[in-house]
Tab-separated table of C-alpha atoms in Angstrom:
chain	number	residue	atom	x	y	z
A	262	UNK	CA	123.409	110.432	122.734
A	263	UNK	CA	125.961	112.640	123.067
A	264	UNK	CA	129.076	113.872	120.147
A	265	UNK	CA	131.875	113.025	122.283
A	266	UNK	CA	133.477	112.566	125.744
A	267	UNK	CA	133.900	115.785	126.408
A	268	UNK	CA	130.216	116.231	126.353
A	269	UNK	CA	129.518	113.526	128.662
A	270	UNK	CA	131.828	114.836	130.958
A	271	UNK	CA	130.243	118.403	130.740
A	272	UNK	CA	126.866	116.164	131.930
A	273	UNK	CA	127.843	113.838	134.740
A	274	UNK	CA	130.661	113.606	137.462
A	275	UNK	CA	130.826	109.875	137.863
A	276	UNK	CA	131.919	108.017	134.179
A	277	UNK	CA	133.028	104.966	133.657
A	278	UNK	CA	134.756	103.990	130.296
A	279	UNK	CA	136.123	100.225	128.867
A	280	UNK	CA	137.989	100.209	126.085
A	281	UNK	CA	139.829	98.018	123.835
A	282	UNK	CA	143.604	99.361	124.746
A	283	UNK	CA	145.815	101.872	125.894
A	284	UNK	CA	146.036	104.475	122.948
A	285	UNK	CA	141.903	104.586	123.304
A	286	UNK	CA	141.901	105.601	126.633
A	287	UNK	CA	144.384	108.260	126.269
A	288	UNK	CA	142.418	109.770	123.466
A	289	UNK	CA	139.092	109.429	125.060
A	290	UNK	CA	140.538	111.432	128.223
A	291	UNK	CA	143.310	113.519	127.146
A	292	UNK	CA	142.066	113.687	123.466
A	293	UNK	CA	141.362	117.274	121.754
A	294	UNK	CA	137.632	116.200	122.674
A	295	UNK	CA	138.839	113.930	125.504
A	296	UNK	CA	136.680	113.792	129.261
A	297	UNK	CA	139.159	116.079	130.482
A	298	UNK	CA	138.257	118.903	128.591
A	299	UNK	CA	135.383	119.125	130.894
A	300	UNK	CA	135.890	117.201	133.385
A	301	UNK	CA	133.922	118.979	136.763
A	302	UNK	CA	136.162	119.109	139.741
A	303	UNK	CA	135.221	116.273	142.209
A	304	UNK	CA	134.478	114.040	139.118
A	305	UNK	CA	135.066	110.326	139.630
A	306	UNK	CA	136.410	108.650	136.747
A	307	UNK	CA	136.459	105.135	135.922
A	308	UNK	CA	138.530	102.947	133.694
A	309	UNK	CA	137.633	99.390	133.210
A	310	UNK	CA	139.780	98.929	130.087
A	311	UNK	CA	143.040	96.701	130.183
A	312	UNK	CA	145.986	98.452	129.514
A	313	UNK	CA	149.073	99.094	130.687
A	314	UNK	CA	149.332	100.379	134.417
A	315	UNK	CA	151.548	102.949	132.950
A	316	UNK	CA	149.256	104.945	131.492
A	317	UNK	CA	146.510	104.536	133.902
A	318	UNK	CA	149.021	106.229	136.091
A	319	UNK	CA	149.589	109.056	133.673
A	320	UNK	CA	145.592	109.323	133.552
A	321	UNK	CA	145.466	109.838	137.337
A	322	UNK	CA	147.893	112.363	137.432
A	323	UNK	CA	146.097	114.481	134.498
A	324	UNK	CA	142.605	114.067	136.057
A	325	UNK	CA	144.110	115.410	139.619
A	326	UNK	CA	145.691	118.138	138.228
A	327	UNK	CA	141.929	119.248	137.067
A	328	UNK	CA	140.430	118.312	140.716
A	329	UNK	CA	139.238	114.680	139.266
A	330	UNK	CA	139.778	111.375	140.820
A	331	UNK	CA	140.703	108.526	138.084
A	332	UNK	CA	140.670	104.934	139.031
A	333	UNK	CA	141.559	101.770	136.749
A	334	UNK	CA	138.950	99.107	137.534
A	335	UNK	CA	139.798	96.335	135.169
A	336	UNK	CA	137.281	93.594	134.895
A	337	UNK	CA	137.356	89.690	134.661
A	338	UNK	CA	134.676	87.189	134.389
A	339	UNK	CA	133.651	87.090	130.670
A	340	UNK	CA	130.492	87.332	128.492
A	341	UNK	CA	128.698	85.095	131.017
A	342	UNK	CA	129.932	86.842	134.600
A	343	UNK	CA	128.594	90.337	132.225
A	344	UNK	CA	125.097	89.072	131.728
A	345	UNK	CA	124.580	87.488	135.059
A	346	UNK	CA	125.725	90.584	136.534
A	347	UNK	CA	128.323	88.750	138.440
A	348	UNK	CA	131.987	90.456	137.190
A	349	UNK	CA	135.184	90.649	139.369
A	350	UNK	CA	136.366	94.601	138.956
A	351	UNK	CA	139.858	95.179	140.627
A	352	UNK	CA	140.170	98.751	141.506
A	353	UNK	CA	143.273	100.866	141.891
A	354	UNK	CA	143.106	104.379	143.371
A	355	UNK	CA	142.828	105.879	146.204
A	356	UNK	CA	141.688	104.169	149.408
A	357	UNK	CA	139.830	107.255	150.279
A	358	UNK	CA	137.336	106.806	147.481
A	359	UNK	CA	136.918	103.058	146.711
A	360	UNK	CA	133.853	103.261	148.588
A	361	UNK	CA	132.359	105.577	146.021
A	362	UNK	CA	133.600	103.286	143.355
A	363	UNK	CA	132.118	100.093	144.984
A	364	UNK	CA	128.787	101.353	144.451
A	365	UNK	CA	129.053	102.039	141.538
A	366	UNK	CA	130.962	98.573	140.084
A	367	UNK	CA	128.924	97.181	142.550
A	368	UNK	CA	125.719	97.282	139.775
A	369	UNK	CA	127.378	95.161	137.386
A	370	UNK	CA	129.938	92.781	139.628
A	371	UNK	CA	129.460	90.568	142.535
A	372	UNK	CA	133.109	91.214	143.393
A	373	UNK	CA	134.967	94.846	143.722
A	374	UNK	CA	138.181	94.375	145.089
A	375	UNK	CA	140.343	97.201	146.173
A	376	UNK	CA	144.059	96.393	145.022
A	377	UNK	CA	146.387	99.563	146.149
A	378	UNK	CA	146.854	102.476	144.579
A	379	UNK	CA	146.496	103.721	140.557
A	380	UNK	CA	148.109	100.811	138.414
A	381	UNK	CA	147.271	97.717	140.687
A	382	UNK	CA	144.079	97.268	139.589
A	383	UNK	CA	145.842	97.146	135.560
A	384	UNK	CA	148.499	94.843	137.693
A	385	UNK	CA	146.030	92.140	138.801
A	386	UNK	CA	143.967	91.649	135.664
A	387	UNK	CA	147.659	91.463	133.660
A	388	UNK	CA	148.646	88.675	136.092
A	389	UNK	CA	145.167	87.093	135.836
A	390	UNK	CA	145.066	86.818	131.922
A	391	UNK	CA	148.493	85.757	131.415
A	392	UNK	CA	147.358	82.425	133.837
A	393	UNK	CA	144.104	82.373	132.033
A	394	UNK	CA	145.764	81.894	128.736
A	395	UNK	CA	148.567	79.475	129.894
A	396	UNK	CA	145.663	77.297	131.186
A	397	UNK	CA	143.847	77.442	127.791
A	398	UNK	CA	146.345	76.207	126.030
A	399	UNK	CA	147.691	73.363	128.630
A	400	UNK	CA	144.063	72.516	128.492
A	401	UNK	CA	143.433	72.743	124.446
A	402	UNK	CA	146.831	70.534	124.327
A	403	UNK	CA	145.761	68.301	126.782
A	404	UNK	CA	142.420	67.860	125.107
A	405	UNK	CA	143.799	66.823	121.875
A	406	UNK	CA	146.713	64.876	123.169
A	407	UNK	CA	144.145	62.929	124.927
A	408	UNK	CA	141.400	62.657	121.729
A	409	UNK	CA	144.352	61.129	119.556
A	410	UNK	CA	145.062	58.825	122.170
A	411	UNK	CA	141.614	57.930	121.470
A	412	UNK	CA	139.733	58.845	124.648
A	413	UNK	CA	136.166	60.392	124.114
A	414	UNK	CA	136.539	64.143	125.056
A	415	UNK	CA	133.585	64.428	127.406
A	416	UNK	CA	134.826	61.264	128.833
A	417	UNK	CA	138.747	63.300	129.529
A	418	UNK	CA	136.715	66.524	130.641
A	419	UNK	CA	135.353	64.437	133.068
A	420	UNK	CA	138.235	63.032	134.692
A	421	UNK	CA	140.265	66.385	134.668
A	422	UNK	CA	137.542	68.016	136.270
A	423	UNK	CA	137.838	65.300	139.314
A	424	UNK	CA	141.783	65.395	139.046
A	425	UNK	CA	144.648	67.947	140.071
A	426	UNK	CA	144.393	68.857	136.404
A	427	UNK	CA	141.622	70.709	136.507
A	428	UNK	CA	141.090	74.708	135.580
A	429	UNK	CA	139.013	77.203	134.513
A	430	UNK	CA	139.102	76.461	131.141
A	431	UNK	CA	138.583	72.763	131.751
A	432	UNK	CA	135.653	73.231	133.982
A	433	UNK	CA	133.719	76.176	132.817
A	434	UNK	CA	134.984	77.327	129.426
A	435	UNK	CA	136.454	74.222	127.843
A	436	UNK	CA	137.673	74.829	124.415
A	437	UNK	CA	136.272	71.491	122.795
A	438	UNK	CA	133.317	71.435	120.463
A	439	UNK	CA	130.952	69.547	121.839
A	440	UNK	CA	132.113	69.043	125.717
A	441	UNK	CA	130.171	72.037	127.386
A	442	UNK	CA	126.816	73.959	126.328
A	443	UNK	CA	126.875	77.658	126.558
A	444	UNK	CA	130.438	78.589	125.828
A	445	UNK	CA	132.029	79.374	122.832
A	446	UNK	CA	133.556	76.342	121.362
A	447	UNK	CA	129.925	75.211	121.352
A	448	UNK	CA	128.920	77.976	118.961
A	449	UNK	CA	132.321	77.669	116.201
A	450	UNK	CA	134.233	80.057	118.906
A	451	UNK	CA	131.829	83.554	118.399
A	452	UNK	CA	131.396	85.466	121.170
A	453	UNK	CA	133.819	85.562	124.604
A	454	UNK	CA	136.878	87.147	125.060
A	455	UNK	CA	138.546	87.577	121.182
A	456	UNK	CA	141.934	86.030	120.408
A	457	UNK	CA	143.162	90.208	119.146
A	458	UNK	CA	142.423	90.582	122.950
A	459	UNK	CA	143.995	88.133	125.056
A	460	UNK	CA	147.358	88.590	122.340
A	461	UNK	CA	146.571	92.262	123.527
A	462	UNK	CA	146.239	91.535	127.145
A	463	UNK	CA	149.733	88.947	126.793
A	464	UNK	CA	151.822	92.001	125.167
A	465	UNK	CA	151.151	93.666	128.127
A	466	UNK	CA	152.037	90.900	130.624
A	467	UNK	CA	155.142	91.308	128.450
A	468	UNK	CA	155.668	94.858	128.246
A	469	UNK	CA	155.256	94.663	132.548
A	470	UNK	CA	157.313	91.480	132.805
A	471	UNK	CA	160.290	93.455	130.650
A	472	UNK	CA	160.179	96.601	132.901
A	473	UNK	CA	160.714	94.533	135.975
A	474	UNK	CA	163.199	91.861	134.968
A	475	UNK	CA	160.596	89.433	135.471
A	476	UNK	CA	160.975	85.659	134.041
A	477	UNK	CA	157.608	84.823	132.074
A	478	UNK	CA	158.433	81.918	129.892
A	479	UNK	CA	155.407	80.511	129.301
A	480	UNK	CA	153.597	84.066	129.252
A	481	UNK	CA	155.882	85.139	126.508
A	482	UNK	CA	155.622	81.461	124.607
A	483	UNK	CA	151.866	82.439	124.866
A	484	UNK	CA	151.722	85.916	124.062
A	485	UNK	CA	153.456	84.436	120.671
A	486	UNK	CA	151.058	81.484	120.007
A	487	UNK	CA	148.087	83.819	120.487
A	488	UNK	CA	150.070	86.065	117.764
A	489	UNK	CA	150.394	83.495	115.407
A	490	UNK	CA	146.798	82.991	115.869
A	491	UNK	CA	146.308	86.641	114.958
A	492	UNK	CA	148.178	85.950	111.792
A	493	UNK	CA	146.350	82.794	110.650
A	494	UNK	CA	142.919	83.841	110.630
A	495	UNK	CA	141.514	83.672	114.324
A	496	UNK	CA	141.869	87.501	115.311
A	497	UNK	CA	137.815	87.589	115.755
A	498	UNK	CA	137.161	83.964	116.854
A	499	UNK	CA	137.184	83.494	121.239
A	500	UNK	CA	140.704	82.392	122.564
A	501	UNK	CA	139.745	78.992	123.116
A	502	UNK	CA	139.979	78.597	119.410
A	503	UNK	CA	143.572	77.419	120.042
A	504	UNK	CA	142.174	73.806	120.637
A	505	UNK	CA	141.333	74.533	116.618
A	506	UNK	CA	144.552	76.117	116.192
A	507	UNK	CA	146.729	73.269	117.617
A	508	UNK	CA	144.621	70.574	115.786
A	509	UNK	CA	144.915	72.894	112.379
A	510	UNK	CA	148.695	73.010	113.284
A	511	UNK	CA	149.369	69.628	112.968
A	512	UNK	CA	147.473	68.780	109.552
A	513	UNK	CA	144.344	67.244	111.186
């Protein structure tokens, strides 16, 4: 165990970090104890936090001034895709070494796709989580809708899952206690991907969709219910706690 990540970059030329959001990553590499304090030339570096392709960009350009290559290599796929082994990464960088970085990602995801350059990787898994928590909550709504029309939920789950309805969240992560084993509405919503994250993850879908004049209604109407959610007491639970959220919401 070493003090900090300058140490670990004083040991070993290929390091791959994931952290919880932008400001981390800049301290951990540019930080007064940061990786690139010691960075080796010919280091290959390694981000697999979500954050804003910005600054993944600014991270490239400080790790190439010291002869290091820095890639962003978000990930996607959940708790379950992380224990199976089975994780999407989506790599930015240069073409020239996402070879290297396949091998690597390769030990802990079944898919390693190469996106373009520095950013793009940051750019995909933005896109991808700003669908993933439209669907949650078009599937938590749809859920309860359907329960106080009195139809049994497994029942509903059922029939979405055969229908042009059905999603992610209705097929392998659906946010109903007591419809699916193994996930976390089964378990009072611990574990998975934390509501702080995805309203995280949806601020930065903002932040992108700002810079580019880009029309996300229902990404913005999202990033603010999973604020809310923040705010009343479900920072810690998994996102699909919005099926609790909606039903708290309306006295139930």
């Amino acid at each position: 165990i070493l003090d900090s990540p300058a140490d670990v970059a004083d040991k070993a030329d290929r390091i791959i970090t994931m952290l919880p959001s932008s400001p981390n990553v800049i301290d951990v590499y540019t930080g007064q104890n940061g990786i690139l304090k010691k960075v080796k030339k010919g280091s290959l570096l390694i981000d697999s936090s979500t954050i804003d392709p910005a600054v993944s960009k600014e991270m490239a350009a400080a790790a190439e001034k010291l002869g290091a290559v820095f890639m962003d290599a978000p990930v996607s796929g959940g708790v379950g895709a992380a224990t199976s082994g089975k994780l999407t990464f989506m790599v930015g960088g240069p073409e020239e070494e996402f070879n290297a970085a396949k091998e690597l990602l390769s030990c802990m995801g079944a898919n390693v796709v190469y996106c373009g350059q520095v950013g793009t990787g940051q750019a995909a898994k933005i896109c991808n989580n700003m669908l993933l928590a439209i669907g949650m909550i078009g599937t938590a709504e749809t859920m309860n809708l359907g329960i106080r029309l009195g139809l049994d939920p497994k029942l509903l789950s059922k029939i979405l899952n055969m229908s042009s309805g059905r999603c992610w969240s209705s097929d392998t992560y659906n946010p109903v206690p007591g419809v699916m084993e193994g996930v976390p509405s089964a378990n009072n919503y611990q574990g998975g991907f934390g509501t702080t994250l995805m309203a995280k993850d949806l601020g930065l879908a903002q932040n992108t969709a700002t810079n580019t004049k880009t029309p996300v209604p229902l990404g913005s109407l999202a990033h603010q219910i999973y604020r809310m959610m923040c705010a009343r007491g479900y920072a810690s639970k998994d996102f699909s706690s919005v099926f609790q959220f909606l039903r708290e919401e309306e006295g139930q």
